[in-house]
mmCIF file of C-alpha atoms in Angstrom:
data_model
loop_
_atom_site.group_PDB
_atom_site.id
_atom_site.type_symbol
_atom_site.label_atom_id
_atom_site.label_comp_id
_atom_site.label_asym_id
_atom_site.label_seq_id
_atom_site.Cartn_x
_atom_site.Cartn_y
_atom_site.Cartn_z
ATOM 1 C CA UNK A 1 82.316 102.463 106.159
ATOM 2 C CA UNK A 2 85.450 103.539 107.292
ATOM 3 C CA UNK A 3 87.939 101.725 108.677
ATOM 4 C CA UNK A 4 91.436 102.456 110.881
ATOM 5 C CA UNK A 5 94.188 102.647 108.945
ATOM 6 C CA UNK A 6 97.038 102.476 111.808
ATOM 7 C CA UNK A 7 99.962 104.170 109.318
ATOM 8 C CA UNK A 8 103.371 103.255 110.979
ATOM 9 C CA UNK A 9 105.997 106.088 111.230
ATOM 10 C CA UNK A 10 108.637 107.910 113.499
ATOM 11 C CA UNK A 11 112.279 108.264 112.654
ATOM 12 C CA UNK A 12 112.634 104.485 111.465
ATOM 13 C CA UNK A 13 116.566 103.659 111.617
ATOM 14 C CA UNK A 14 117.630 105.065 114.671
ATOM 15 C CA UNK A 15 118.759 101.763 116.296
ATOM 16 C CA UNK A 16 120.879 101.008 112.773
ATOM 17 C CA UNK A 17 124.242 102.403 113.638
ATOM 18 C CA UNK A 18 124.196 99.992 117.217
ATOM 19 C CA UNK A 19 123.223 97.322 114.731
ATOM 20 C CA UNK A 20 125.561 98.146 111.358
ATOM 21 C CA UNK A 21 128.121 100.756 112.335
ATOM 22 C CA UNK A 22 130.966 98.031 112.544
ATOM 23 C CA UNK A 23 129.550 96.111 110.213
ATOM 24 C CA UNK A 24 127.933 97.794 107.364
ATOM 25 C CA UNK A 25 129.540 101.373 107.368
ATOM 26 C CA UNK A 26 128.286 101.357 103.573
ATOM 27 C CA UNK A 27 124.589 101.425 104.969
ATOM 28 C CA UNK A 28 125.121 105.117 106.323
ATOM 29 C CA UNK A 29 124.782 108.426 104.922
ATOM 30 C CA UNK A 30 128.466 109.633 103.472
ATOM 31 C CA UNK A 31 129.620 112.926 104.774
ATOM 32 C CA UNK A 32 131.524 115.529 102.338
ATOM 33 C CA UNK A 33 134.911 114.326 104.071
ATOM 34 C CA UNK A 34 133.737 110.992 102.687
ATOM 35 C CA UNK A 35 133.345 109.074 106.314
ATOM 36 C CA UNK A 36 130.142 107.273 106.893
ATOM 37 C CA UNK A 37 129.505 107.764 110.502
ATOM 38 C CA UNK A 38 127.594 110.231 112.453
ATOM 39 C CA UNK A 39 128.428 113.736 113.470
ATOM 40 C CA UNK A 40 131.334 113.960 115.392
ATOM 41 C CA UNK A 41 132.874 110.956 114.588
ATOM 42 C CA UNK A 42 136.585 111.251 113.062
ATOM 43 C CA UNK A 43 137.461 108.929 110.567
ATOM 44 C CA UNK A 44 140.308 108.078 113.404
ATOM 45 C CA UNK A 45 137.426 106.981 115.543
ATOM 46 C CA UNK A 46 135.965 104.521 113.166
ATOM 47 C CA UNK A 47 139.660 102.955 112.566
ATOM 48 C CA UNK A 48 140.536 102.727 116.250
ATOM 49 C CA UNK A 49 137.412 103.548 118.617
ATOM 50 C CA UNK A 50 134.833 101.782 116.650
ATOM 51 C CA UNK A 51 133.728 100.446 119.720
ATOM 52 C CA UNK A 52 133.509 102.944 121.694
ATOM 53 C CA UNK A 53 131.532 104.899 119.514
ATOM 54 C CA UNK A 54 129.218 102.291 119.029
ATOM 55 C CA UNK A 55 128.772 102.874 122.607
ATOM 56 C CA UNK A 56 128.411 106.503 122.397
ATOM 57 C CA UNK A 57 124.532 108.019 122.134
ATOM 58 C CA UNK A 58 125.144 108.835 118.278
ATOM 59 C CA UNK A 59 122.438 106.722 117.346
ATOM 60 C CA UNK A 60 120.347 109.938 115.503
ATOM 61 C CA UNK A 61 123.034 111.849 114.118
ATOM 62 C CA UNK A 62 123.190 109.735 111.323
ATOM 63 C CA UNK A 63 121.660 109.536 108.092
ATOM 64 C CA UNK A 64 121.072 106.585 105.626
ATOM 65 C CA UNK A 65 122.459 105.833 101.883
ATOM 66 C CA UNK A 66 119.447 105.106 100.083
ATOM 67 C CA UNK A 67 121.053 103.976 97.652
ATOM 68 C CA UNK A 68 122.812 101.349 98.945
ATOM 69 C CA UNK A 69 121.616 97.782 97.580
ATOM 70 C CA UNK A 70 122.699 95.934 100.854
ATOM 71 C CA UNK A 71 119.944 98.709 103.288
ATOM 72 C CA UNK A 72 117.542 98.028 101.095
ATOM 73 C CA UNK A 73 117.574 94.226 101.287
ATOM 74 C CA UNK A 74 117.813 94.703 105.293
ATOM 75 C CA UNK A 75 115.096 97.500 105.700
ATOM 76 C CA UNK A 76 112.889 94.782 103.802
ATOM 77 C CA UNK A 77 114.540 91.714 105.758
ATOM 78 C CA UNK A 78 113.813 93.728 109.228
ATOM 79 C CA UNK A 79 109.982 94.348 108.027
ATOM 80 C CA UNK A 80 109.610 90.120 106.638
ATOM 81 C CA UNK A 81 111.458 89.333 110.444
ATOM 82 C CA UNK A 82 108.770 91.687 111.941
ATOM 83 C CA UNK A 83 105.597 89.638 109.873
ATOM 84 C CA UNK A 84 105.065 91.744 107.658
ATOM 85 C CA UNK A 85 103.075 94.401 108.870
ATOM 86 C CA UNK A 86 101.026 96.614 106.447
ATOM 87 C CA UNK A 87 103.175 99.187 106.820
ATOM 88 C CA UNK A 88 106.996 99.581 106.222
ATOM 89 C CA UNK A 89 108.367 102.912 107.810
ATOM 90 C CA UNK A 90 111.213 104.596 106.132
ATOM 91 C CA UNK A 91 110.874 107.726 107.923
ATOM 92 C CA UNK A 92 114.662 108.918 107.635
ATOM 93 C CA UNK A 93 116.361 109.867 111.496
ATOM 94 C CA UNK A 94 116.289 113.510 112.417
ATOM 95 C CA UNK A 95 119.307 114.818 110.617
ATOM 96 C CA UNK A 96 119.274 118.308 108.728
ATOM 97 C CA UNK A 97 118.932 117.426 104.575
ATOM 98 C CA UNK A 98 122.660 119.147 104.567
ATOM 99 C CA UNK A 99 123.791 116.124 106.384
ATOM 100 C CA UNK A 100 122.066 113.583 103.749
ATOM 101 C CA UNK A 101 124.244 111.543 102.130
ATOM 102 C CA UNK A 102 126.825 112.626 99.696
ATOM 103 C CA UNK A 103 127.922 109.558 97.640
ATOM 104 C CA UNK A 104 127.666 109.456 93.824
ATOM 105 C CA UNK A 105 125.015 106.755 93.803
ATOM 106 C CA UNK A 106 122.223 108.874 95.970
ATOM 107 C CA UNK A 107 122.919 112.188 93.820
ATOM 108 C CA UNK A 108 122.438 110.295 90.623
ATOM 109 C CA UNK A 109 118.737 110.288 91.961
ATOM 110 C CA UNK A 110 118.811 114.112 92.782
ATOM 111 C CA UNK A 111 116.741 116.995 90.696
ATOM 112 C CA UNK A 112 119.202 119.516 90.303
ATOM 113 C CA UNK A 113 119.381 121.873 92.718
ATOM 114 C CA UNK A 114 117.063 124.402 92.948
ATOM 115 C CA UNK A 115 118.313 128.005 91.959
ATOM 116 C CA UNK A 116 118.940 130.107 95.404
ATOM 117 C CA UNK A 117 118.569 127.384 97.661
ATOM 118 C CA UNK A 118 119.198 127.364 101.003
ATOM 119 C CA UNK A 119 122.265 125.283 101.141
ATOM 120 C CA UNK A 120 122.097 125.930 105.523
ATOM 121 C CA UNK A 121 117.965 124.056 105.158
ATOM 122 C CA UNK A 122 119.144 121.957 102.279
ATOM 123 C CA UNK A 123 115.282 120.839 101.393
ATOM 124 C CA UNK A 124 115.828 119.201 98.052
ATOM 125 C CA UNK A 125 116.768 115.910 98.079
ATOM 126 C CA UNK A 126 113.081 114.410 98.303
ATOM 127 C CA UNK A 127 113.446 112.562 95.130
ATOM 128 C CA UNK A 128 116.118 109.680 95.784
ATOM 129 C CA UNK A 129 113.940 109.317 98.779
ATOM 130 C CA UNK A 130 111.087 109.013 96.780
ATOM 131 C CA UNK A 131 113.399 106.936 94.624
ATOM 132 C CA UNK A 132 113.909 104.224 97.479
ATOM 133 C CA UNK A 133 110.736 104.118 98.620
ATOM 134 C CA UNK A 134 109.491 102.963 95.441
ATOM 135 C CA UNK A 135 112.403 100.248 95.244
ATOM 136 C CA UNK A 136 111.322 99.254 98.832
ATOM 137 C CA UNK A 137 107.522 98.920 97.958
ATOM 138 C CA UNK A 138 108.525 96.486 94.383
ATOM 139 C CA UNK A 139 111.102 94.226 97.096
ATOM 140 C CA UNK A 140 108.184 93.767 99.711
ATOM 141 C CA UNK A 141 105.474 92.965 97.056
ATOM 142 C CA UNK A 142 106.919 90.176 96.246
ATOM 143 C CA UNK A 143 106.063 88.780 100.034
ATOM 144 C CA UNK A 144 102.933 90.946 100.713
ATOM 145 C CA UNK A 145 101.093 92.975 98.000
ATOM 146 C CA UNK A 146 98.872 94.917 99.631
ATOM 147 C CA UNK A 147 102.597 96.174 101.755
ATOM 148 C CA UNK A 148 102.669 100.396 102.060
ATOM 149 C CA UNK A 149 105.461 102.702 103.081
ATOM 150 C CA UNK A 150 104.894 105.987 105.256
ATOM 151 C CA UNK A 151 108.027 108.539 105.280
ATOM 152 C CA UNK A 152 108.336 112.116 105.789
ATOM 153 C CA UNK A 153 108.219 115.194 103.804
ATOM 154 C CA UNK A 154 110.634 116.573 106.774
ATOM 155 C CA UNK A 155 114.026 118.013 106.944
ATOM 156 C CA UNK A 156 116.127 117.138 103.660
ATOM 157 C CA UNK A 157 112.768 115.877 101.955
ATOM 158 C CA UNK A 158 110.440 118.964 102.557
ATOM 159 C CA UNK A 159 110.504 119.765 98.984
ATOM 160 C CA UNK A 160 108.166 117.956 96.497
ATOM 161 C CA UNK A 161 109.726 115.134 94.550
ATOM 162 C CA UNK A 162 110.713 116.489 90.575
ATOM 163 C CA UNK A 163 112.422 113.485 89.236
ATOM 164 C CA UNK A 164 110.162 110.745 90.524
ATOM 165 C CA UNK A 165 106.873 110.292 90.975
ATOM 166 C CA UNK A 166 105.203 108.716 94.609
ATOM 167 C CA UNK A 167 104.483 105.101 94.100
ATOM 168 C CA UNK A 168 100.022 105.516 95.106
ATOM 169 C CA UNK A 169 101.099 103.016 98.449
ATOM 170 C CA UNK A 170 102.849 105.407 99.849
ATOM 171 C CA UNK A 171 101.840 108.068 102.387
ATOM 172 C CA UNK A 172 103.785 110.777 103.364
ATOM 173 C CA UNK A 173 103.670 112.448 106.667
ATOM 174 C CA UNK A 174 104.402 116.566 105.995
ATOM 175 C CA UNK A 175 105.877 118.354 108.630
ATOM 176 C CA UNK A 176 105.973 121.966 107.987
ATOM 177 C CA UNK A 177 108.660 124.815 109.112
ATOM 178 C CA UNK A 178 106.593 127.558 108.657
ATOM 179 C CA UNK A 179 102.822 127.752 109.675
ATOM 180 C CA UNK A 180 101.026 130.626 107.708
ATOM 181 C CA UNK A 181 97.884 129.440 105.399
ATOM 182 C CA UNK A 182 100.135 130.483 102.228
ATOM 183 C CA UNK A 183 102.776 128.535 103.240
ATOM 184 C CA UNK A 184 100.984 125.329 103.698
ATOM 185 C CA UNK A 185 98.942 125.827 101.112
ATOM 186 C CA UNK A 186 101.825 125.553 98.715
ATOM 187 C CA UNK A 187 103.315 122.736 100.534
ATOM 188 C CA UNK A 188 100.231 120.432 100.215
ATOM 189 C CA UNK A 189 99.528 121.593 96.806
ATOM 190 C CA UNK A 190 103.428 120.737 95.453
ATOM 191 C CA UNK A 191 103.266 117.454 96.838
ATOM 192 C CA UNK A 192 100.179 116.699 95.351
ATOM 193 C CA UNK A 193 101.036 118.586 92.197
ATOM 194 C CA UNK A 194 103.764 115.564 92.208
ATOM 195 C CA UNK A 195 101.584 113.004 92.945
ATOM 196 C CA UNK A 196 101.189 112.008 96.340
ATOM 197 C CA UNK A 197 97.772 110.732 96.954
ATOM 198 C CA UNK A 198 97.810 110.564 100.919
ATOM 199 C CA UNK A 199 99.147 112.438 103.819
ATOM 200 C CA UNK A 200 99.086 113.298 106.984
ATOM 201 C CA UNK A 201 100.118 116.080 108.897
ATOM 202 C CA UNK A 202 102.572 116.628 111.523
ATOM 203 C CA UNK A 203 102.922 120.304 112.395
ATOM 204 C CA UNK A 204 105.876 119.594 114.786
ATOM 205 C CA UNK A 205 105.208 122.340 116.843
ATOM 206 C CA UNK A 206 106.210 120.832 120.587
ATOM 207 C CA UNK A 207 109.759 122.185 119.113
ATOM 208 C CA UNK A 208 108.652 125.178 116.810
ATOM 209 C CA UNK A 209 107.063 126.639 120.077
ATOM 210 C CA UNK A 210 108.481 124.523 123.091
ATOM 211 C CA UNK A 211 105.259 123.070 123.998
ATOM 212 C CA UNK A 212 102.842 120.322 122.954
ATOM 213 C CA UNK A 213 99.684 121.788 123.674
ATOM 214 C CA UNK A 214 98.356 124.361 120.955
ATOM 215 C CA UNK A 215 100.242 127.744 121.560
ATOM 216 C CA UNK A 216 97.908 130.382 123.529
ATOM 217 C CA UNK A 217 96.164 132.460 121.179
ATOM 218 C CA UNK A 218 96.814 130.555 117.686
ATOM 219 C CA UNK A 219 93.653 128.328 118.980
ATOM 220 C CA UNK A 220 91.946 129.861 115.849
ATOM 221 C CA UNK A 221 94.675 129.738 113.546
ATOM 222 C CA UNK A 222 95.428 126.027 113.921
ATOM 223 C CA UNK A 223 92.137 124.744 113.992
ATOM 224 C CA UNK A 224 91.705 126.882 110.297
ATOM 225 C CA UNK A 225 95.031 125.017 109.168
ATOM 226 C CA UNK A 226 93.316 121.601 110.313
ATOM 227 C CA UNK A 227 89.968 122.608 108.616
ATOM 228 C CA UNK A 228 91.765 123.183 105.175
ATOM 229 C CA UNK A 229 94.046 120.332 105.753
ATOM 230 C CA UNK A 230 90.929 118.246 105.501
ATOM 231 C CA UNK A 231 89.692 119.593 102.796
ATOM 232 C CA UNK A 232 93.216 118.857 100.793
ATOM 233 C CA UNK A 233 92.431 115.100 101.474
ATOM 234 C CA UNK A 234 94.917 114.775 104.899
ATOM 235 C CA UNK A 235 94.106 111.380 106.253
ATOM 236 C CA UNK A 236 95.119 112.008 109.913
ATOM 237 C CA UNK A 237 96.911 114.624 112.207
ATOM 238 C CA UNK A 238 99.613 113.961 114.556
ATOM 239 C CA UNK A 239 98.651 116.645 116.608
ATOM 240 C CA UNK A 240 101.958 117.012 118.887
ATOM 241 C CA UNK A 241 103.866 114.787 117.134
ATOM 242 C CA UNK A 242 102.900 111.996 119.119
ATOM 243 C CA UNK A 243 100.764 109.031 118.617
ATOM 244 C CA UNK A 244 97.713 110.007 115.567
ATOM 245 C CA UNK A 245 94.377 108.124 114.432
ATOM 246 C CA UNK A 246 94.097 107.430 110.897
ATOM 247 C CA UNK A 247 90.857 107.155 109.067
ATOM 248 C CA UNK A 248 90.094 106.825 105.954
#
């Protein structure tokens, strides 16, 4: 029998910066100037304005440091404050990877760089994310064992993980760029190459095409994409990027 398996995701820490900016800069992604505050944002700001911007609608333009001991004990305190759902989401906000963050301790948990990569798309640094999620899953255990995570394969963590290897509680929601059979062929099949056990998909298409519906005349294309999807072992579809069943 089946069962619904309501998987919990979205961009997860978008209400952190309101919540941490003054408090816990060292929670935030570090830029290459070395600040740790959103796009924008002068170190100045931070200094003098740190208010203000607190203020300002910011609250996405910022990524997280993974690494950092003192997010990790918060992203699990948040989930233990919320009961302990199944589900933890670490979906990362909706930052381009060449805004991840840039401090010693998250590159440590880097693959090397791939050779010709696209520094603009910057898709490679899937496995300190991988990384973290596997820290977050051993912290929650401790207070629920059957706990999950659910994070994206999206942005700066399209590429499949080549350090570390998807702890089997975690499912990972892959959101392609580019929407020819090939293309997601190879997708799936790296990710799973690496490990991951469950997925869903979120095609992402309401801004790839500027509409939610299905685009007029791909009717045939996308329902083929779905149709293999399935057959890869995808456990639900977010169709729009909205709301999705999960069954499995």
């Amino acid at each position: 029998a089946g069962r619904h398996n309501a998987t919990v995701y979205g961009h997860a820490f978008t209400g952190y910066w309101k919540r941490f900016g003054a408090t816990h800069p060292e929670y935030f992604a570090m830029r290459p100037d070395g600040v740790r505050a959103p796009r924008g944002v002068t170190a100045e700001d931070m200094k003098e304005n740190i208010a203000a911007v607190l203020r300002m609608n910011v609250w996405n333009l910022v990524g997280m440091c993974v690494a950092s001991t003192g997010f990790q004990a918060q992203v699990v305190a948040d989930w233990i404050e919320r009961g302990k759902p199944e589900y933890i989401n670490l979906c990362e906000n909706d930052i381009p990877g060449r805004e991840s963050c840039q401090c010693e301790l998250c590159k440590a948990h880097d693959a090397p760089i791939p050779p010709n990569a696209d520094m603009n798309r910057a898709t490679f640094y899937t496995d300190r994310y991988v990384w973290f999620g596997n820290e977050i899953l051993k912290a929650a255990r401790q207070h629920r064992p059957d706990v999950k995570i659910s994070y994206y394969a999206y942005n700066g963590t399209e590429d499949a993980p080549r350090r570390y290897r998807p702890d089997p509680d975690s499912v990972v929601g892959i959101v392609p760029t580019t929407f020819t059979y090939d293309a997601i062929n190879a997708y799936v099949g790296a990710w799973k190459k690496a490990g991951q056990e469950k997925f869903f998909y979120r095609p992402n298409r309401h801004y790839y095409y500027a509409m939610g519906d299905l685009p007029p005349g791909y009717e045939e294309h996308f329902y083929n994409v779905f149709q293999k999807l399935a057959k890869a072992g995808c456990i639900g579809f977010d169709l729009i990027g909205g709301a999705a069943a999960f069954v499995e």
